[in-house]
XYZ file of C-alpha atoms in Angstrom:
509
model
C 51.142 19.755 18.967
C 50.062 15.653 19.312
C 48.611 14.152 15.863
C 46.099 11.736 16.316
C 47.052 8.104 15.711
C 46.429 7.128 12.411
C 44.237 3.289 12.524
C 44.331 0.631 10.305
C 41.764 -0.834 7.998
C 41.575 -4.167 10.060
C 41.344 -1.956 13.516
C 38.236 0.395 11.283
C 36.547 -2.791 10.643
C 37.189 -3.376 14.133
C 35.100 -0.875 14.978
C 32.190 -0.745 12.412
C 31.470 -4.331 13.498
C 31.332 -3.448 17.074
C 28.938 -0.829 16.246
C 31.869 1.753 17.844
C 32.236 3.993 14.945
C 29.850 4.271 12.144
C 30.560 3.632 8.702
C 30.053 6.461 6.937
C 28.709 6.879 3.149
C 30.708 7.205 0.293
C 33.798 5.561 2.366
C 34.506 1.901 0.650
C 35.056 -0.172 2.854
C 36.844 -3.541 3.192
C 33.913 -6.364 3.784
C 34.561 -8.014 6.926
C 31.729 -11.399 7.485
C 30.789 -11.120 11.255
C 31.260 -13.627 13.712
C 29.052 -16.900 12.681
C 25.932 -15.860 15.378
C 22.836 -18.051 16.467
C 20.704 -16.440 18.781
C 22.652 -13.708 19.612
C 25.995 -16.392 21.033
C 29.217 -14.916 19.516
C 31.040 -18.347 18.158
C 35.334 -18.056 18.982
C 37.004 -18.538 15.871
C 39.339 -20.934 17.364
C 36.240 -22.976 17.916
C 34.563 -22.891 14.354
C 38.402 -23.687 13.130
C 38.969 -26.422 15.520
C 35.749 -28.323 14.531
C 36.244 -27.471 11.070
C 40.145 -29.180 11.043
C 38.750 -32.631 13.007
C 36.427 -33.362 9.365
C 39.579 -32.414 7.850
C 42.009 -34.599 9.865
C 39.387 -37.406 9.747
C 39.614 -36.878 5.926
C 43.456 -36.534 5.298
C 44.096 -39.688 7.748
C 41.852 -41.542 5.961
C 42.988 -41.292 2.491
C 46.615 -42.016 3.871
C 46.132 -44.789 6.104
C 44.246 -47.118 3.830
C 47.140 -47.960 1.361
C 49.630 -49.817 4.718
C 46.366 -52.250 4.734
C 45.629 -53.086 0.850
C 47.753 -56.613 1.142
C 45.715 -57.466 3.868
C 42.792 -56.542 2.574
C 43.274 -58.194 -0.880
C 44.456 -61.494 1.038
C 40.710 -61.380 2.883
C 39.437 -60.373 -0.477
C 41.381 -63.398 -2.422
C 42.380 -60.867 -5.098
C 45.935 -59.474 -6.429
C 47.071 -56.573 -4.607
C 47.573 -54.684 -6.819
C 43.853 -54.890 -8.188
C 43.043 -53.391 -4.904
C 44.209 -49.559 -6.315
C 40.317 -49.320 -7.620
C 39.815 -48.766 -4.305
C 42.098 -45.640 -4.372
C 41.291 -44.205 -7.722
C 37.223 -44.679 -6.873
C 37.681 -42.548 -4.343
C 40.024 -39.884 -6.480
C 36.884 -39.751 -8.419
C 34.712 -38.881 -6.484
C 36.685 -35.803 -5.188
C 37.490 -35.103 -9.099
C 33.289 -34.573 -9.917
C 32.239 -33.541 -6.477
C 34.469 -30.534 -5.543
C 33.747 -28.386 -7.939
C 30.066 -28.286 -6.984
C 30.321 -28.380 -3.753
C 30.848 -24.469 -3.358
C 27.034 -24.232 -5.362
C 25.106 -26.397 -2.887
C 26.436 -24.404 -0.316
C 24.770 -21.582 -1.448
C 21.518 -23.398 -2.594
C 21.063 -25.335 0.590
C 23.102 -23.262 3.246
C 27.435 -23.914 4.106
C 26.260 -25.677 7.257
C 23.778 -28.146 5.951
C 26.094 -29.182 3.638
C 28.981 -29.712 5.735
C 27.070 -31.957 8.206
C 25.626 -34.110 5.692
C 29.074 -34.062 4.109
C 30.503 -35.516 7.650
C 27.168 -37.710 7.482
C 28.299 -39.130 4.013
C 31.482 -39.547 4.664
C 30.969 -41.600 8.122
C 28.123 -43.729 6.239
C 30.766 -44.480 3.888
C 33.032 -45.694 6.197
C 31.119 -48.180 8.412
C 30.133 -49.530 4.093
C 33.770 -49.664 3.616
C 34.087 -51.764 7.120
C 31.193 -54.127 6.229
C 32.730 -54.884 2.578
C 32.870 -58.619 1.727
C 34.637 -58.103 -1.332
C 36.251 -55.556 -3.629
C 33.407 -54.050 -5.646
C 31.727 -53.207 -2.809
C 34.353 -51.677 -1.422
C 34.781 -49.505 -4.298
C 30.985 -48.410 -4.464
C 31.766 -47.395 -0.734
C 34.611 -45.744 -1.659
C 33.235 -43.574 -4.233
C 30.367 -42.640 -1.574
C 33.182 -42.256 0.909
C 35.117 -39.581 -1.428
C 31.550 -37.882 -2.324
C 31.390 -36.941 1.746
C 35.227 -35.833 1.587
C 34.607 -33.863 -1.407
C 32.451 -31.067 0.048
C 34.289 -31.267 3.402
C 37.622 -29.908 1.593
C 36.057 -26.524 0.147
C 33.307 -26.163 2.381
C 35.137 -26.094 5.415
C 37.025 -23.028 4.257
C 34.449 -21.441 3.323
C 32.506 -22.446 6.342
C 35.590 -20.553 7.524
C 35.634 -17.816 5.928
C 31.956 -16.571 6.097
C 32.147 -17.168 9.935
C 35.663 -15.408 10.771
C 36.297 -11.695 11.334
C 38.769 -10.596 8.310
C 41.262 -9.443 10.987
C 41.109 -13.020 12.702
C 41.511 -14.777 9.737
C 45.608 -15.660 9.632
C 45.121 -17.075 12.866
C 41.881 -19.480 11.991
C 44.056 -20.784 9.272
C 46.902 -21.366 10.755
C 44.612 -23.847 13.046
C 42.770 -25.346 10.033
C 46.239 -26.438 8.222
C 47.432 -28.006 10.948
C 45.030 -31.378 9.797
C 46.109 -31.782 6.760
C 49.528 -32.066 7.431
C 49.334 -33.936 10.266
C 46.931 -36.278 8.536
C 49.211 -37.746 6.081
C 51.441 -38.184 8.327
C 50.397 -40.144 11.182
C 47.794 -42.387 8.564
C 50.636 -44.967 7.821
C 52.228 -45.569 10.637
C 48.744 -45.582 12.506
C 47.524 -48.332 9.553
C 50.493 -50.366 10.152
C 49.848 -50.915 13.704
C 46.058 -51.476 13.239
C 46.959 -54.112 10.702
C 49.276 -55.621 12.612
C 47.194 -55.881 16.043
C 43.559 -55.451 14.897
C 41.439 -55.697 12.097
C 41.863 -53.497 9.006
C 38.076 -52.927 9.265
C 38.637 -50.598 12.650
C 40.785 -48.232 9.894
C 37.520 -47.089 8.486
C 35.552 -47.850 12.327
C 37.639 -45.060 13.577
C 36.433 -42.742 11.780
C 32.840 -42.555 13.816
C 33.803 -41.112 17.087
C 35.565 -38.114 15.460
C 32.612 -37.731 12.772
C 30.230 -38.287 15.735
C 31.505 -35.479 18.021
C 31.925 -33.377 14.562
C 28.222 -33.575 13.834
C 27.074 -32.621 17.102
C 29.534 -29.449 16.753
C 28.645 -28.308 13.856
C 24.936 -28.076 14.419
C 25.576 -26.265 18.103
C 28.597 -23.842 17.253
C 28.407 -23.313 12.861
C 26.212 -20.618 11.872
C 23.680 -21.186 8.466
C 24.912 -19.278 5.424
C 23.455 -19.454 2.267
C 24.342 -17.269 -0.741
C 22.470 -14.557 -2.116
C 21.575 -15.298 -5.347
C 22.480 -19.153 -5.961
C 24.250 -20.072 -9.700
C 21.875 -21.595 -12.521
C 22.965 -25.259 -12.967
C 25.540 -26.077 -15.032
C 25.480 -29.377 -15.989
C 27.623 -29.850 -18.906
C 30.609 -28.201 -17.056
C 29.919 -30.851 -14.272
C 30.095 -33.082 -17.005
C 33.527 -31.922 -18.396
C 35.083 -30.509 -15.399
C 34.539 -34.288 -13.306
C 36.002 -35.904 -16.510
C 38.701 -33.371 -16.906
C 40.232 -34.372 -13.136
C 39.759 -37.435 -12.724
C 41.370 -38.302 -16.114
C 44.074 -36.070 -14.599
C 43.855 -37.567 -11.223
C 43.631 -40.884 -11.958
C 46.900 -40.070 -14.717
C 49.176 -37.971 -12.086
C 47.940 -41.493 -9.895
C 48.294 -44.089 -12.134
C 52.075 -42.889 -13.446
C 53.118 -43.896 -10.178
C 52.885 -47.809 -10.567
C 55.343 -49.746 -12.193
C 54.654 -50.665 -16.129
C 51.352 -48.372 -17.089
C 53.040 -45.240 -18.278
C 50.651 -45.944 -21.124
C 47.947 -45.670 -19.442
C 48.774 -43.253 -17.639
C 49.493 -40.900 -20.756
C 46.287 -42.031 -22.066
C 43.874 -40.762 -18.799
C 45.861 -37.622 -18.654
C 45.548 -37.055 -22.514
C 41.751 -37.181 -21.804
C 42.441 -34.968 -19.266
C 43.537 -32.397 -20.829
C 41.277 -32.882 -23.835
C 38.349 -32.534 -21.408
C 40.158 -29.329 -19.819
C 40.247 -27.527 -22.816
C 36.916 -28.399 -23.641
C 35.584 -26.924 -20.288
C 37.627 -23.846 -20.789
C 35.645 -23.458 -23.869
C 32.448 -24.071 -22.359
C 33.334 -21.548 -19.298
C 33.403 -18.518 -21.315
C 30.139 -18.811 -23.066
C 28.456 -20.055 -19.791
C 26.543 -17.093 -16.847
C 27.777 -19.326 -14.508
C 30.740 -21.596 -14.705
C 30.684 -24.478 -12.471
C 34.596 -23.750 -11.617
C 34.542 -19.902 -12.605
C 37.861 -19.005 -14.732
C 37.427 -15.278 -14.101
C 38.556 -15.299 -10.100
C 42.063 -15.776 -11.528
C 41.992 -12.375 -12.936
C 42.372 -11.024 -9.168
C 45.865 -10.750 -8.302
C 45.449 -11.745 -5.057
C 43.785 -14.921 -5.987
C 45.525 -15.682 -9.465
C 49.216 -15.379 -7.241
C 47.574 -18.058 -4.378
C 46.679 -20.456 -6.750
C 50.064 -20.233 -8.600
C 52.465 -20.035 -5.868
C 50.267 -22.329 -3.871
C 49.702 -24.765 -6.475
C 53.946 -25.066 -7.530
C 54.647 -25.093 -3.617
C 51.580 -28.361 -3.058
C 53.585 -30.649 -5.648
C 56.733 -30.604 -3.333
C 54.243 -31.356 -0.159
C 52.816 -33.962 -2.407
C 55.832 -35.872 -2.721
C 57.144 -35.275 0.398
C 54.875 -38.326 2.331
C 55.444 -40.861 -1.116
C 59.436 -40.262 -1.356
C 60.351 -40.246 2.368
C 58.750 -43.449 4.075
C 60.538 -44.752 0.640
C 63.960 -43.751 1.404
C 63.462 -44.793 5.171
C 62.300 -48.300 4.311
C 64.484 -48.969 1.215
C 67.212 -47.244 1.701
C 67.532 -46.694 5.638
C 66.030 -51.022 6.194
C 63.513 -49.199 8.440
C 60.495 -51.202 9.578
C 57.054 -48.912 8.823
C 56.453 -48.630 12.595
C 60.180 -46.989 12.998
C 59.930 -44.812 9.734
C 56.569 -43.420 11.128
C 57.972 -42.603 13.963
C 60.321 -40.512 12.309
C 57.884 -38.549 10.022
C 55.511 -37.613 12.453
C 58.196 -34.701 13.423
C 56.685 -32.515 10.235
C 53.479 -32.592 12.189
C 55.242 -31.768 15.649
C 57.492 -29.022 13.284
C 53.394 -27.702 12.165
C 51.821 -27.428 15.098
C 54.549 -24.574 16.418
C 53.826 -22.741 13.504
C 50.698 -21.852 14.581
C 51.710 -19.660 17.210
C 53.948 -17.655 15.118
C 52.191 -16.912 11.482
C 49.709 -14.011 12.935
C 52.833 -12.140 14.508
C 55.504 -13.018 11.258
C 52.713 -12.228 8.889
C 51.826 -8.500 10.845
C 55.629 -8.273 11.061
C 56.595 -8.414 7.924
C 53.738 -8.869 5.471
C 52.256 -11.913 3.288
C 54.721 -10.725 0.563
C 57.695 -10.947 2.126
C 57.279 -13.504 4.244
C 56.019 -15.922 1.104
C 59.957 -15.300 -0.671
C 61.723 -15.714 2.472
C 60.025 -18.761 3.989
C 59.262 -20.437 0.779
C 62.905 -20.089 -0.101
C 63.556 -21.902 3.776
C 60.969 -24.527 2.874
C 62.118 -25.556 -0.212
C 65.832 -25.577 1.107
C 64.787 -27.922 3.707
C 63.516 -30.283 1.557
C 66.563 -30.652 -0.678
C 68.372 -31.593 2.673
C 66.597 -34.172 3.069
C 68.116 -35.864 -0.394
C 71.153 -35.836 1.442
C 69.538 -37.928 4.907
C 72.256 -40.960 4.940
C 72.527 -44.283 7.426
C 75.236 -42.430 8.915
C 73.300 -39.756 10.212
C 71.879 -39.313 14.261
C 68.250 -39.702 14.181
C 67.821 -36.621 16.135
C 69.331 -34.722 13.097
C 66.880 -36.351 10.568
C 64.014 -35.484 13.040
C 65.307 -31.708 13.256
C 65.136 -30.849 9.607
C 61.992 -33.009 9.092
C 60.492 -30.754 12.002
C 61.854 -27.830 10.595
C 60.223 -28.288 7.180
C 57.126 -29.217 8.684
C 57.039 -25.673 10.432
C 58.172 -23.631 7.637
C 55.773 -25.482 4.750
C 52.407 -25.341 7.307
C 53.495 -21.125 7.426
C 53.664 -21.190 3.728
C 50.085 -23.026 3.409
C 48.495 -21.020 5.617
C 49.811 -17.549 4.180
C 48.571 -18.838 0.916
C 44.998 -19.795 1.991
C 44.553 -16.516 3.152
C 45.567 -13.974 1.161
C 43.421 -16.191 -1.618
C 40.420 -14.796 -0.409
C 42.108 -11.421 0.398
C 40.402 -10.058 -2.585
C 37.208 -12.112 -2.917
C 34.279 -10.324 -2.885
C 31.411 -12.067 -0.274
C 29.324 -12.936 -2.554
C 32.352 -15.372 -4.660
C 33.067 -16.932 -1.868
C 31.456 -20.450 -3.003
C 33.222 -20.242 -5.384
C 36.308 -19.358 -4.909
C 36.965 -22.261 -2.276
C 35.185 -24.466 -4.686
C 37.462 -23.476 -7.633
C 40.691 -23.186 -4.708
C 40.185 -26.874 -3.175
C 39.960 -28.626 -6.506
C 43.402 -27.313 -7.873
C 44.918 -28.456 -3.922
C 43.877 -31.780 -4.754
C 45.222 -31.953 -8.119
C 48.478 -30.459 -7.727
C 49.026 -33.078 -4.206
C 48.511 -35.925 -6.948
C 50.364 -34.914 -9.176
C 53.127 -33.889 -6.617
C 53.258 -38.310 -6.457
C 53.643 -38.061 -9.900
C 56.360 -36.240 -10.074
C 58.166 -37.671 -7.091
C 57.624 -41.729 -8.849
C 58.869 -39.880 -12.435
C 62.325 -38.804 -10.546
C 62.695 -41.997 -9.172
C 62.197 -43.469 -11.959
C 64.538 -41.312 -14.218
C 67.751 -42.054 -11.622
C 66.825 -45.647 -11.882
C 67.126 -45.399 -14.941
C 70.431 -43.724 -15.173
C 71.878 -45.801 -12.816
C 70.632 -48.956 -14.277
C 68.575 -49.925 -10.250
C 65.982 -51.799 -9.516
C 65.413 -50.736 -6.788
C 66.364 -46.837 -5.985
C 68.889 -46.060 -3.831
C 70.448 -43.154 -2.216
C 71.199 -40.789 -5.689
C 67.929 -41.287 -6.863
C 66.194 -40.259 -3.660
C 68.954 -37.370 -4.069
C 67.464 -36.633 -7.332
C 63.480 -37.056 -6.694
C 64.185 -34.444 -3.532
C 65.816 -32.492 -5.575
C 63.120 -31.840 -8.226
C 60.374 -31.598 -5.982
C 62.461 -28.968 -4.597
C 63.355 -26.967 -7.780
C 59.412 -26.853 -8.481
C 58.874 -25.323 -5.238
C 61.550 -22.648 -5.112
C 59.820 -21.360 -8.775
C 56.975 -20.368 -6.299
C 59.190 -17.720 -5.541
C 58.585 -15.973 -8.870
C 55.403 -15.461 -8.358
C 55.457 -14.836 -4.482
C 57.369 -11.433 -5.909
C 54.537 -10.353 -7.936
C 52.428 -10.145 -4.444
C 51.198 -6.425 -4.131
C 53.561 -5.098 -0.946
C 50.549 -4.041 0.850
C 48.628 -7.084 -0.223
C 46.799 -8.646 3.067
C 47.680 -6.273 4.835
C 44.064 -5.328 6.448
C 44.005 -9.934 7.125
C 47.366 -9.172 9.584
C 45.948 -6.192 11.690
C 49.158 -4.382 9.345
C 49.152 -0.529 8.151
C 49.689 -0.096 4.667
C 52.816 1.454 3.421
C 51.552 4.740 3.298
C 50.183 5.011 6.350
C 53.011 3.780 8.347
C 55.464 6.408 6.027
C 53.266 9.107 7.211
C 52.957 7.854 10.741
C 57.057 7.814 11.004
């Protein structure tokens, strides 16, 4: 006698969503957010993901492209080039202050409204940056631009989570992760081209066509979703979290500058003290701006910890690699940029394989194996020497981009597996905060490792041995994530991947 085929949870959820099977009373079903709709038109998840990806690409590219133009801008403003670092830190300050508040704004005014407003504010800041005639004006304009960027990061992910069915989330996230990897890679060579052949102001004006298109597409294709119960304002938490994150971000960023270690340590100390005060405050507040109780959810906690360790390595790579190619290999900025773009090419190939891989092997096994391979790729980067064929270097970097992109797709998806819908906005704000903090810490770790290597060898400029040490240090950090990857339950994210749980597969076999 033939037994009926057992169906996975994702399949049952899909049938209930489509009205094929009614949800039985007393049966606990995994919450599946419906696709975003306006007027009964169902939005394709790829459309939603690509709209958000374009906005994030604009923000990520702008964050890195500016560094190339700083010397030219300093000459125009008649100030030392080192003073232009304040334009970078003002942007970081806006991120630190407003990322935690983004989820609350989305719950109160609607994710579509706030996301669209974030793009518009980012464009306004971009135009003001392009119109700057002195450094104070640029600093203020960058802060305005940073407010828009702070809201685009978590709210873009929130829009996707609320607009995409759960079983489509892996594929949607694989599309969304690409700009976060491509932007920092193509930013420096594009900035070098603009500064060399055009005016530096075009660095900011390039955002206009992308942003305007994004506003139109968001208005047309993104659904409006608000929180059922917007949380109460937490002004003290807003101040404490802003001071803590701002101090830590500025401190990490300052450690990469020569001769500013005392200031960096003071900023980091201030950030740690404000962070401790925030933790004390959050335990006594019903609706803290950063909800620390989210860390009690296993998949979210493990994704935050494992993802944070991995992002330190990813944050160090765009800092270390161009320095190695330009200082060690003697390449021009344009030549090194043409090689580092290999990582972006590798990440593009990932999006086609991630869903099938996670469905076949599950999140836990994929994160363990892929995390080790991705870390090993950065260890190989430490062996790069001028005698290496360019094609071999390109291939290694493409592989690094592929495996690291897969890792972030898995982390960014599994983090929300057990998050209830009413806490989704809090979770995205929390996750985005740590994401930005760890990427900044990666630059710090890479710079400190280089500095230690130079102190050991007595060099005034980093040599190949120093770069090898730095790459191995960040490799060891991302490899440590394996400890937490192994703590995921074997069935974690089974519904997300469209994969039957272990007990169901055993019975079917």
